[in-house]
PDB file of C-alpha atoms and ligand atoms in Angstrom:
ATOM      1  CA  MET A  10       9.522  -4.345 -18.217  1.00  0.00           C
ATOM      2  CA  THR A  11       7.091  -6.369 -15.916  1.00  0.00           C
ATOM      3  CA  ASP A  12       4.482  -8.099 -17.878  1.00  0.00           C
ATOM      4  CA  LEU A  13       1.080  -7.622 -16.024  1.00  0.00           C
ATOM      5  CA  GLN A  14      -0.798  -9.931 -18.245  1.00  0.00           C
ATOM      6  CA  GLY A  15      -2.320 -12.738 -16.328  1.00  0.00           C
ATOM      7  CA  ALA A  16      -0.325 -11.575 -13.222  1.00  0.00           C
ATOM      8  CA  VAL A  17      -2.341 -12.205  -9.936  1.00  0.00           C
ATOM      9  CA  VAL A  18      -2.023  -8.966  -7.960  1.00  0.00           C
ATOM     10  CA  LEU A  19      -3.577  -8.381  -4.476  1.00  0.00           C
ATOM     11  CA  VAL A  20      -4.488  -4.891  -3.704  1.00  0.00           C
ATOM     12  CA  ALA A  21      -5.147  -4.031  -0.126  1.00  0.00           C
ATOM     13  CA  GLY A  22      -7.198  -0.839   0.514  1.00  0.00           C
ATOM     14  CA  ALA A  23      -8.886  -1.301  -2.920  1.00  0.00           C
ATOM     15  CA  SER A  24     -12.061   0.535  -1.613  1.00  0.00           C
ATOM     16  CA  GLY A  25      -9.856   3.629  -1.284  1.00  0.00           C
ATOM     17  CA  GLY A  26      -8.999   6.478  -3.411  1.00  0.00           C
ATOM     18  CA  LEU A  27      -5.591   5.392  -4.572  1.00  0.00           C
ATOM     19  CA  GLY A  28      -6.173   1.597  -4.144  1.00  0.00           C
ATOM     20  CA  SER A  29      -9.335   1.455  -6.367  1.00  0.00           C
ATOM     21  CA  ARG A  30      -7.518   3.530  -9.140  1.00  0.00           C
ATOM     22  CA  ILE A  31      -4.373   1.342  -8.966  1.00  0.00           C
ATOM     23  CA  ALA A  32      -6.635  -1.838  -8.977  1.00  0.00           C
ATOM     24  CA  ALA A  33      -8.561  -0.641 -12.016  1.00  0.00           C
ATOM     25  CA  GLN A  34      -5.316   0.403 -13.856  1.00  0.00           C
ATOM     26  CA  LEU A  35      -3.656  -3.013 -13.180  1.00  0.00           C
ATOM     27  CA  SER A  36      -6.801  -4.666 -14.326  1.00  0.00           C
ATOM     28  CA  ASP A  37      -6.750  -2.563 -17.516  1.00  0.00           C
ATOM     29  CA  GLN A  38      -3.145  -3.714 -18.056  1.00  0.00           C
ATOM     30  CA  GLY A  39      -4.253  -7.430 -17.941  1.00  0.00           C
ATOM     31  CA  ALA A  40      -3.607  -8.223 -14.337  1.00  0.00           C
ATOM     32  CA  VAL A  41      -5.971 -10.448 -12.356  1.00  0.00           C
ATOM     33  CA  VAL A  42      -6.724  -8.251  -9.434  1.00  0.00           C
ATOM     34  CA  VAL A  43      -7.785  -9.492  -6.014  1.00  0.00           C
ATOM     35  CA  ARG A  44      -9.310  -6.600  -4.257  1.00  0.00           C
ATOM     36  CA  ALA A  45      -9.430  -6.263  -0.424  1.00  0.00           C
ATOM     37  CA  GLY A  46     -11.035  -3.696   1.807  1.00  0.00           C
ATOM     38  CA  ARG A  47     -12.367  -3.341   5.392  1.00  0.00           C
ATOM     39  CA  ALA A  48     -15.900  -2.398   4.758  1.00  0.00           C
ATOM     40  CA  GLY A  49     -16.682  -4.581   1.810  1.00  0.00           C
ATOM     41  CA  GLY A  50     -19.702  -2.471   0.622  1.00  0.00           C
ATOM     42  CA  GLU A  51     -17.868  -0.840  -2.137  1.00  0.00           C
ATOM     43  CA  LEU A  52     -16.072  -4.145  -3.154  1.00  0.00           C
ATOM     44  CA  THR A  53     -18.078  -6.657  -5.132  1.00  0.00           C
ATOM     45  CA  GLY A  54     -17.340  -9.601  -7.299  1.00  0.00           C
ATOM     46  CA  PRO A  55     -15.680 -12.978  -6.946  1.00  0.00           C
ATOM     47  CA  ASP A  56     -12.204 -11.516  -6.371  1.00  0.00           C
ATOM     48  CA  ALA A  57     -13.194  -9.125  -3.456  1.00  0.00           C
ATOM     49  CA  TYR A  58     -12.336  -9.857   0.090  1.00  0.00           C
ATOM     50  CA  VAL A  59     -12.968  -8.137   3.434  1.00  0.00           C
ATOM     51  CA  ALA A  60     -10.374  -8.071   6.167  1.00  0.00           C
ATOM     52  CA  ASP A  61      -9.333  -5.662   8.816  1.00  0.00           C
ATOM     53  CA  LEU A  62      -5.566  -5.472   8.405  1.00  0.00           C
ATOM     54  CA  ARG A  63      -5.209  -4.448  12.086  1.00  0.00           C
ATOM     55  CA  GLU A  64      -6.106  -8.112  13.023  1.00  0.00           C
ATOM     56  CA  PRO A  65      -2.937 -10.239  13.129  1.00  0.00           C
ATOM     57  CA  GLY A  66      -4.305 -12.653  10.694  1.00  0.00           C
ATOM     58  CA  GLY A  67      -5.914 -10.166   8.341  1.00  0.00           C
ATOM     59  CA  GLY A  68      -3.146 -10.026   5.691  1.00  0.00           C
ATOM     60  CA  ALA A  69      -2.635 -13.799   5.777  1.00  0.00           C
ATOM     61  CA  SER A  70      -6.260 -14.476   5.097  1.00  0.00           C
ATOM     62  CA  LEU A  71      -6.034 -12.423   2.001  1.00  0.00           C
ATOM     63  CA  VAL A  72      -2.901 -14.170   0.705  1.00  0.00           C
ATOM     64  CA  ALA A  73      -4.661 -17.539   1.310  1.00  0.00           C
ATOM     65  CA  ALA A  74      -7.691 -16.354  -0.388  1.00  0.00           C
ATOM     66  CA  ALA A  75      -5.662 -15.122  -3.613  1.00  0.00           C
ATOM     67  CA  LEU A  76      -3.739 -18.539  -3.613  1.00  0.00           C
ATOM     68  CA  GLN A  77      -6.834 -20.549  -3.217  1.00  0.00           C
ATOM     69  CA  ALA A  78      -8.564 -18.621  -5.955  1.00  0.00           C
ATOM     70  CA  HIS A  79      -5.664 -18.491  -8.559  1.00  0.00           C
ATOM     71  CA  GLY A  80      -2.957 -20.811  -7.273  1.00  0.00           C
ATOM     72  CA  ARG A  81      -0.363 -18.121  -7.543  1.00  0.00           C
ATOM     73  CA  LEU A  82       0.482 -14.502  -6.324  1.00  0.00           C
ATOM     74  CA  ASP A  83       2.644 -12.185  -8.381  1.00  0.00           C
ATOM     75  CA  GLY A  84       2.192  -8.837  -6.705  1.00  0.00           C
ATOM     76  CA  VAL A  85       0.764  -7.038  -3.649  1.00  0.00           C
ATOM     77  CA  VAL A  86      -0.051  -3.364  -3.437  1.00  0.00           C
ATOM     78  CA  VAL A  87      -0.705  -1.925   0.032  1.00  0.00           C
ATOM     79  CA  ALA A  88      -2.877   1.046  -0.218  1.00  0.00           C
ATOM     80  CA  ALA A  89      -4.612   0.698   3.121  1.00  0.00           C
ATOM     81  CA  GLY A  90      -4.024   3.468   5.607  1.00  0.00           C
ATOM     82  CA  VAL A  91      -5.408   6.080   7.965  1.00  0.00           C
ATOM     83  CA  VAL A  92      -4.457   9.593   8.858  1.00  0.00           C
ATOM     84  CA  GLY A  93      -4.554  11.478  12.055  1.00  0.00           C
ATOM     85  CA  PHE A  94      -3.766  15.040  13.008  1.00  0.00           C
ATOM     86  CA  GLY A  95      -3.116  16.971  16.183  1.00  0.00           C
ATOM     87  CA  PRO A  96      -0.445  17.874  18.705  1.00  0.00           C
ATOM     88  CA  ALA A  97       2.229  15.126  19.360  1.00  0.00           C
ATOM     89  CA  ASP A  98       1.656  15.294  23.100  1.00  0.00           C
ATOM     90  CA  ALA A  99      -2.193  15.029  23.110  1.00  0.00           C
ATOM     91  CA  VAL A 100      -2.716  11.944  21.032  1.00  0.00           C
ATOM     92  CA  SER A 101      -4.945   9.226  22.459  1.00  0.00           C
ATOM     93  CA  ASP A 102      -3.804   5.719  23.070  1.00  0.00           C
ATOM     94  CA  GLU A 103      -6.366   4.540  20.649  1.00  0.00           C
ATOM     95  CA  ALA A 104      -5.466   6.864  17.899  1.00  0.00           C
ATOM     96  CA  LEU A 105      -1.763   6.006  18.304  1.00  0.00           C
ATOM     97  CA  ASP A 106      -2.502   2.188  18.161  1.00  0.00           C
ATOM     98  CA  GLU A 107      -4.797   2.724  14.955  1.00  0.00           C
ATOM     99  CA  LEU A 108      -2.085   4.834  13.319  1.00  0.00           C
ATOM    100  CA  VAL A 109       0.789   2.562  14.079  1.00  0.00           C
ATOM    101  CA  GLN A 110      -1.139  -0.773  13.453  1.00  0.00           C
ATOM    102  CA  THR A 111      -2.678   0.339  10.146  1.00  0.00           C
ATOM    103  CA  ASN A 112       0.151   2.240   8.644  1.00  0.00           C
ATOM    104  CA  LEU A 113       3.221   0.369   9.845  1.00  0.00           C
ATOM    105  CA  LEU A 114       2.318  -3.150  11.382  1.00  0.00           C
ATOM    106  CA  ALA A 115      -0.362  -4.160   8.926  1.00  0.00           C
ATOM    107  CA  PRO A 116       1.836  -3.581   5.686  1.00  0.00           C
ATOM    108  CA  VAL A 117       4.871  -5.276   7.368  1.00  0.00           C
ATOM    109  CA  ARG A 118       2.709  -8.261   8.368  1.00  0.00           C
ATOM    110  CA  LEU A 119       1.044  -8.525   4.884  1.00  0.00           C
ATOM    111  CA  LEU A 120       4.357  -8.423   3.098  1.00  0.00           C
ATOM    112  CA  ARG A 121       5.945 -10.973   5.437  1.00  0.00           C
ATOM    113  CA  ASP A 122       2.902 -13.251   5.050  1.00  0.00           C
ATOM    114  CA  ALA A 123       3.097 -12.710   1.116  1.00  0.00           C
ATOM    115  CA  SER A 124       6.784 -13.287   0.936  1.00  0.00           C
ATOM    116  CA  GLU A 125       6.567 -17.188   0.380  1.00  0.00           C
ATOM    117  CA  ALA A 126       4.124 -16.849  -2.398  1.00  0.00           C
ATOM    118  CA  LEU A 127       5.894 -14.017  -4.215  1.00  0.00           C
ATOM    119  CA  ALA A 128       9.247 -15.972  -4.009  1.00  0.00           C
ATOM    120  CA  ALA A 129       7.349 -18.893  -5.499  1.00  0.00           C
ATOM    121  CA  SER A 130       6.286 -16.520  -8.471  1.00  0.00           C
ATOM    122  CA  ALA A 131       9.932 -15.663  -8.967  1.00  0.00           C
ATOM    123  CA  ALA A 132      10.855 -19.286  -8.938  1.00  0.00           C
ATOM    124  CA  ALA A 133       8.371 -19.872 -11.630  1.00  0.00           C
ATOM    125  CA  GLY A 134      10.209 -17.346 -13.867  1.00  0.00           C
ATOM    126  CA  ARG A 135       7.858 -14.355 -13.203  1.00  0.00           C
ATOM    127  CA  GLU A 136       8.840 -10.933 -11.849  1.00  0.00           C
ATOM    128  CA  PRO A 137       6.885 -10.498  -8.566  1.00  0.00           C
ATOM    129  CA  PHE A 138       6.635  -7.182  -6.738  1.00  0.00           C
ATOM    130  CA  ALA A 139       5.168  -5.370  -3.687  1.00  0.00           C
ATOM    131  CA  VAL A 140       4.260  -1.688  -3.375  1.00  0.00           C
ATOM    132  CA  THR A 141       3.681   0.323  -0.170  1.00  0.00           C
ATOM    133  CA  ILE A 142       2.565   3.895  -0.072  1.00  0.00           C
ATOM    134  CA  SER A 143       4.237   5.622   2.864  1.00  0.00           C
ATOM    135  CA  GLY A 144       4.089   9.075   1.487  1.00  0.00           C
ATOM    136  CA  VAL A 145       6.169  12.323   1.653  1.00  0.00           C
ATOM    137  CA  VAL A 146       5.944  12.525   5.481  1.00  0.00           C
ATOM    138  CA  ALA A 147       8.250   9.472   5.541  1.00  0.00           C
ATOM    139  CA  GLU A 148      10.924  11.858   4.058  1.00  0.00           C
ATOM    140  CA  SER A 149       9.811  15.052   5.884  1.00  0.00           C
ATOM    141  CA  PRO A 150       8.065  14.228   9.114  1.00  0.00           C
ATOM    142  CA  THR A 151       5.563  16.824   9.577  1.00  0.00           C
ATOM    143  CA  ALA A 152       4.371  18.853  12.729  1.00  0.00           C
ATOM    144  CA  GLY A 153       0.748  18.161  13.633  1.00  0.00           C
ATOM    145  CA  MET A 154       1.149  14.750  12.118  1.00  0.00           C
ATOM    146  CA  ALA A 155       3.854  13.272  14.229  1.00  0.00           C
ATOM    147  CA  ALA A 156       2.389   9.832  14.761  1.00  0.00           C
ATOM    148  CA  TYR A 157       1.311   9.408  11.256  1.00  0.00           C
ATOM    149  CA  SER A 158       4.705  10.529  10.136  1.00  0.00           C
ATOM    150  CA  ALA A 159       6.589   8.185  12.411  1.00  0.00           C
ATOM    151  CA  ALA A 160       4.421   5.198  11.364  1.00  0.00           C
ATOM    152  CA  LYS A 161       5.000   5.975   7.633  1.00  0.00           C
ATOM    153  CA  ALA A 162       8.837   6.579   8.211  1.00  0.00           C
ATOM    154  CA  GLY A 163       8.794   3.218  10.046  1.00  0.00           C
ATOM    155  CA  LEU A 164       7.277   1.635   7.077  1.00  0.00           C
ATOM    156  CA  ALA A 165       9.734   3.206   4.539  1.00  0.00           C
ATOM    157  CA  ALA A 166      12.550   2.135   6.764  1.00  0.00           C
ATOM    158  CA  TRP A 167      11.303  -1.545   6.710  1.00  0.00           C
ATOM    159  CA  VAL A 168      10.839  -1.581   3.114  1.00  0.00           C
ATOM    160  CA  SER A 169      14.309  -0.044   2.575  1.00  0.00           C
ATOM    161  CA  ALA A 170      15.936  -2.917   4.582  1.00  0.00           C
ATOM    162  CA  ALA A 171      13.493  -5.660   3.600  1.00  0.00           C
ATOM    163  CA  SER A 172      13.929  -4.929  -0.128  1.00  0.00           C
ATOM    164  CA  ARG A 173      17.396  -6.080  -0.035  1.00  0.00           C
ATOM    165  CA  GLU A 174      16.469  -9.443   1.560  1.00  0.00           C
ATOM    166  CA  PHE A 175      13.305  -9.842  -0.780  1.00  0.00           C
ATOM    167  CA  ARG A 176      15.544  -9.096  -3.821  1.00  0.00           C
ATOM    168  CA  ARG A 177      17.655 -12.187  -3.156  1.00  0.00           C
ATOM    169  CA  ARG A 178      14.515 -14.191  -3.679  1.00  0.00           C
ATOM    170  CA  GLY A 179      13.710 -12.367  -6.926  1.00  0.00           C
ATOM    171  CA  VAL A 180      10.937 -10.147  -5.250  1.00  0.00           C
ATOM    172  CA  ARG A 181      10.933  -6.436  -5.758  1.00  0.00           C
ATOM    173  CA  LEU A 182       9.666  -4.035  -3.148  1.00  0.00           C
ATOM    174  CA  VAL A 183       8.823  -0.510  -3.911  1.00  0.00           C
ATOM    175  CA  ASP A 184       7.828   2.361  -1.529  1.00  0.00           C
ATOM    176  CA  ALA A 185       5.848   5.126  -3.000  1.00  0.00           C
ATOM    177  CA  ARG A 186       5.982   8.492  -1.249  1.00  0.00           C
ATOM    178  CA  PRO A 187       3.531  10.979  -3.014  1.00  0.00           C
ATOM    179  CA  GLY A 188       2.665  14.174  -1.377  1.00  0.00           C
ATOM    180  CA  HIS A 189      -0.804  15.299  -0.364  1.00  0.00           C
ATOM    181  CA  THR A 190      -3.236  13.724  -2.857  1.00  0.00           C
ATOM    182  CA  GLU A 191      -6.879  14.640  -3.424  1.00  0.00           C
ATOM    183  CA  THR A 192      -8.584  11.325  -2.368  1.00  0.00           C
ATOM    184  CA  GLY A 193     -10.270  12.792   0.618  1.00  0.00           C
ATOM    185  CA  LEU A 194      -8.034  10.991   3.051  1.00  0.00           C
ATOM    186  CA  ALA A 195      -7.389  14.160   4.984  1.00  0.00           C
ATOM    187  CA  THR A 196     -11.062  14.811   5.341  1.00  0.00           C
ATOM    188  CA  ARG A 197     -11.498  11.339   7.127  1.00  0.00           C
ATOM    189  CA  PRO A 198      -8.908  11.513   9.995  1.00  0.00           C
ATOM    190  CA  ILE A 199      -9.322   9.168  12.874  1.00  0.00           C
ATOM    191  CA  THR A 200      -8.234  11.940  15.096  1.00  0.00           C
ATOM    192  CA  GLY A 201      -7.997  15.677  14.806  1.00  0.00           C
ATOM    193  CA  GLU A 202      -8.698  17.945  11.983  1.00  0.00           C
ATOM    194  CA  ALA A 203      -6.570  18.577   8.985  1.00  0.00           C
ATOM    195  CA  PRO A 204      -5.005  21.953   8.435  1.00  0.00           C
ATOM    196  CA  SER A 205      -5.680  23.689   5.111  1.00  0.00           C
ATOM    197  CA  PHE A 206      -3.627  22.036   2.586  1.00  0.00           C
ATOM    198  CA  PRO A 207      -2.881  23.574  -0.802  1.00  0.00           C
ATOM    199  CA  THR A 208      -4.537  21.650  -3.671  1.00  0.00           C
ATOM    200  CA  GLY A 209      -2.910  18.173  -3.714  1.00  0.00           C
ATOM    201  CA  LEU A 210      -2.014  15.684  -6.462  1.00  0.00           C
ATOM    202  CA  ASP A 211      -4.547  14.157  -8.914  1.00  0.00           C
ATOM    203  CA  PRO A 212      -5.173  10.628  -7.534  1.00  0.00           C
ATOM    204  CA  ASP A 213      -5.442   9.349 -11.135  1.00  0.00           C
ATOM    205  CA  VAL A 214      -2.045  10.710 -12.003  1.00  0.00           C
ATOM    206  CA  VAL A 215      -0.457   9.275  -8.683  1.00  0.00           C
ATOM    207  CA  ALA A 216      -2.041   5.867  -9.399  1.00  0.00           C
ATOM    208  CA  ALA A 217      -0.769   5.886 -12.842  1.00  0.00           C
ATOM    209  CA  ARG A 218       2.709   6.744 -11.782  1.00  0.00           C
ATOM    210  CA  ILE A 219       2.755   3.849  -9.338  1.00  0.00           C
ATOM    211  CA  VAL A 220       1.543   1.449 -12.012  1.00  0.00           C
ATOM    212  CA  ARG A 221       4.176   2.601 -14.379  1.00  0.00           C
ATOM    213  CA  ALA A 222       6.874   2.109 -11.824  1.00  0.00           C
ATOM    214  CA  ILE A 223       5.535  -1.476 -11.424  1.00  0.00           C
ATOM    215  CA  VAL A 224       5.690  -2.057 -15.153  1.00  0.00           C
ATOM    216  CA  ASP A 225       9.037  -0.293 -15.725  1.00  0.00           C
ATOM    217  CA  GLY A 226      10.822  -2.249 -12.835  1.00  0.00           C
ATOM    218  CA  GLU A 227      11.539   0.779 -10.868  1.00  0.00           C
ATOM    219  CA  LYS A 228      12.902   0.134  -7.290  1.00  0.00           C
ATOM    220  CA  ASP A 229      11.836   3.251  -5.361  1.00  0.00           C
ATOM    221  CA  LEU A 230       9.391   5.991  -5.872  1.00  0.00           C
ATOM    222  CA  PRO A 231      10.556   9.062  -3.747  1.00  0.00           C
ATOM    223  CA  SER A 232       8.370  12.184  -3.416  1.00  0.00           C
ATOM    224  CA  THR A 233      10.317  13.860  -6.230  1.00  0.00           C
ATOM    225  CA  SER A 234       8.911  11.232  -8.767  1.00  0.00           C
ATOM    226  CA  PHE A 235       5.279  12.549  -8.489  1.00  0.00           C
TER     227      PHE A 235
HETATM  228  N1  LIG B   5      -4.150  10.866   0.059  1.00  0.00           N
HETATM  229  C1  LIG B   5      -2.959  11.235   0.412  1.00  0.00           C
HETATM  230  O1  LIG B   5      -2.729  12.563   0.483  1.00  0.00           O
HETATM  231  C2  LIG B   5      -1.676  10.479   0.612  1.00  0.00           C
HETATM  232  C3  LIG B   5      -0.469  10.774   0.511  1.00  0.00           C
HETATM  233  C4  LIG B   5       0.494   9.912   0.690  1.00  0.00           C
HETATM  234  C5  LIG B   5       0.348   8.625   1.108  1.00  0.00           C
HETATM  235  N2  LIG B   5      -1.030   8.217   1.156  1.00  0.00           N
HETATM  236  C6  LIG B   5      -1.241   6.827   1.566  1.00  0.00           C
HETATM  237  O2  LIG B   5      -1.824   6.211   0.587  1.00  0.00           O
HETATM  238  C7  LIG B   5      -2.631   5.058   1.004  1.00  0.00           C
HETATM  239  C8  LIG B   5      -4.028   5.248   0.298  1.00  0.00           C
HETATM  240  O3  LIG B   5      -4.551   6.476   0.777  1.00  0.00           O
HETATM  241  P1  LIG B   5      -5.861   7.034   0.115  1.00  0.00           P
HETATM  242  O4  LIG B   5      -5.638   8.507  -0.072  1.00  0.00           O
HETATM  243  O5  LIG B   5      -6.331   6.216  -1.070  1.00  0.00           O
HETATM  244  O6  LIG B   5      -6.895   6.933   1.338  1.00  0.00           O
HETATM  245  P2  LIG B   5      -8.335   6.423   1.319  1.00  0.00           P
HETATM  246  O7  LIG B   5      -9.200   6.847   0.272  1.00  0.00           O
HETATM  247  O8  LIG B   5      -8.877   6.799   2.754  1.00  0.00           O
HETATM  248  O9  LIG B   5      -8.190   4.830   1.339  1.00  0.00           O
HETATM  249  C9  LIG B   5      -7.747   4.264   2.338  1.00  0.00           C
HETATM  250  C10 LIG B   5      -8.026   2.843   2.357  1.00  0.00           C
HETATM  251  O10 LIG B   5      -7.477   2.049   3.502  1.00  0.00           O
HETATM  252  C11 LIG B   5      -8.368   1.153   3.867  1.00  0.00           C
HETATM  253  N3  LIG B   5      -8.199   0.791   5.361  1.00  0.00           N
HETATM  254  C12 LIG B   5      -8.170   1.700   6.383  1.00  0.00           C
HETATM  255  N4  LIG B   5      -7.959   1.040   7.522  1.00  0.00           N
HETATM  256  C13 LIG B   5      -7.932  -0.312   7.239  1.00  0.00           C
HETATM  257  C14 LIG B   5      -7.779  -1.445   8.035  1.00  0.00           C
HETATM  258  N5  LIG B   5      -7.739  -1.371   9.410  1.00  0.00           N
HETATM  259  N6  LIG B   5      -7.915  -2.708   7.329  1.00  0.00           N
HETATM  260  C15 LIG B   5      -8.144  -2.701   6.007  1.00  0.00           C
HETATM  261  N7  LIG B   5      -8.141  -1.663   5.285  1.00  0.00           N
HETATM  262  C16 LIG B   5      -8.117  -0.489   5.850  1.00  0.00           C
HETATM  263  C17 LIG B   5      -9.671   1.745   3.676  1.00  0.00           C
HETATM  264  O11 LIG B   5     -10.732   0.886   3.761  1.00  0.00           O
HETATM  265  P3  LIG B   5     -12.270   1.210   4.148  1.00  0.00           P
HETATM  266  O12 LIG B   5     -12.735   2.225   3.281  1.00  0.00           O
HETATM  267  O13 LIG B   5     -13.066  -0.034   4.008  1.00  0.00           O
HETATM  268  O14 LIG B   5     -12.089   1.744   5.669  1.00  0.00           O
HETATM  269  C18 LIG B   5      -9.527   2.333   2.356  1.00  0.00           C
HETATM  270  O15 LIG B   5      -9.590   1.375   1.244  1.00  0.00           O
HETATM  271  C19 LIG B   5      -2.722   5.342   2.634  1.00  0.00           C
HETATM  272  O16 LIG B   5      -1.616   4.392   3.181  1.00  0.00           O
HETATM  273  C20 LIG B   5      -2.251   6.720   2.729  1.00  0.00           C
HETATM  274  O17 LIG B   5      -1.635   6.866   4.019  1.00  0.00           O
HETATM  275  C21 LIG B   5      -2.081   9.026   0.965  1.00  0.00           C
END
């Protein structure tokens, strides 16, 4: 069991459907939650920060802000992401860049930049963790979502490899791969238009499942766990 009481957890994408719910549930369990978003409008309070994670220094600035405010970092949840739809051979350079930067490079950079602080948390006797949300497309790359699937599969692969390295320093990485979830993400694509999906998972239930995995010390959350 991971005790969240007093744990300092950075949630990137805290203005979003899953991120805001995960942040609230972590808070309910006693964690000190540092919330980060891109727009900022929906994020208020002393522990809310604005950063565009596509910027190379974006993630590092959030880690620095959490450390400056609380002197420690015990967990990171990366719930930032964008989706795009359309034929694989018609994607624009701009959409391709944003899908890969936001869904793959940004989480990789953020966890790299948080690793030192998370290792320090382990050295201090706590049980630090980091969670990414790649999604079911990482397991089943989907036609009409090729670039999004590729970015998410890349993220899942990075977590799979890096988790073995982080584990040696006492840091647990968990990749969550839920299926389509009713946060409205599919209605806000950066390119293309979503096909009609059957009703998706309940975001409160998905968020609760992810928080339970954090508390229970689970090491992976494949699509079958949702
Ligand atoms: N919903 C699903 O069906 C589903 C299924 C599997 C996996 N996922 C993944 O779960 C994660 C959360 O999705 P969601 O459904 O909660 O989507 P959402 O409601 O659209 O939230 C996405 C979040 O990402 C943030 N974001 C986007 N681009 C960013 C950037 N460049 N820098 C910093 N923040 C950025 C958004 O901030 P702003 O609002 O400020 O732009 C928002 O907080 C995503 O990675 C998504 O791919 C979702």
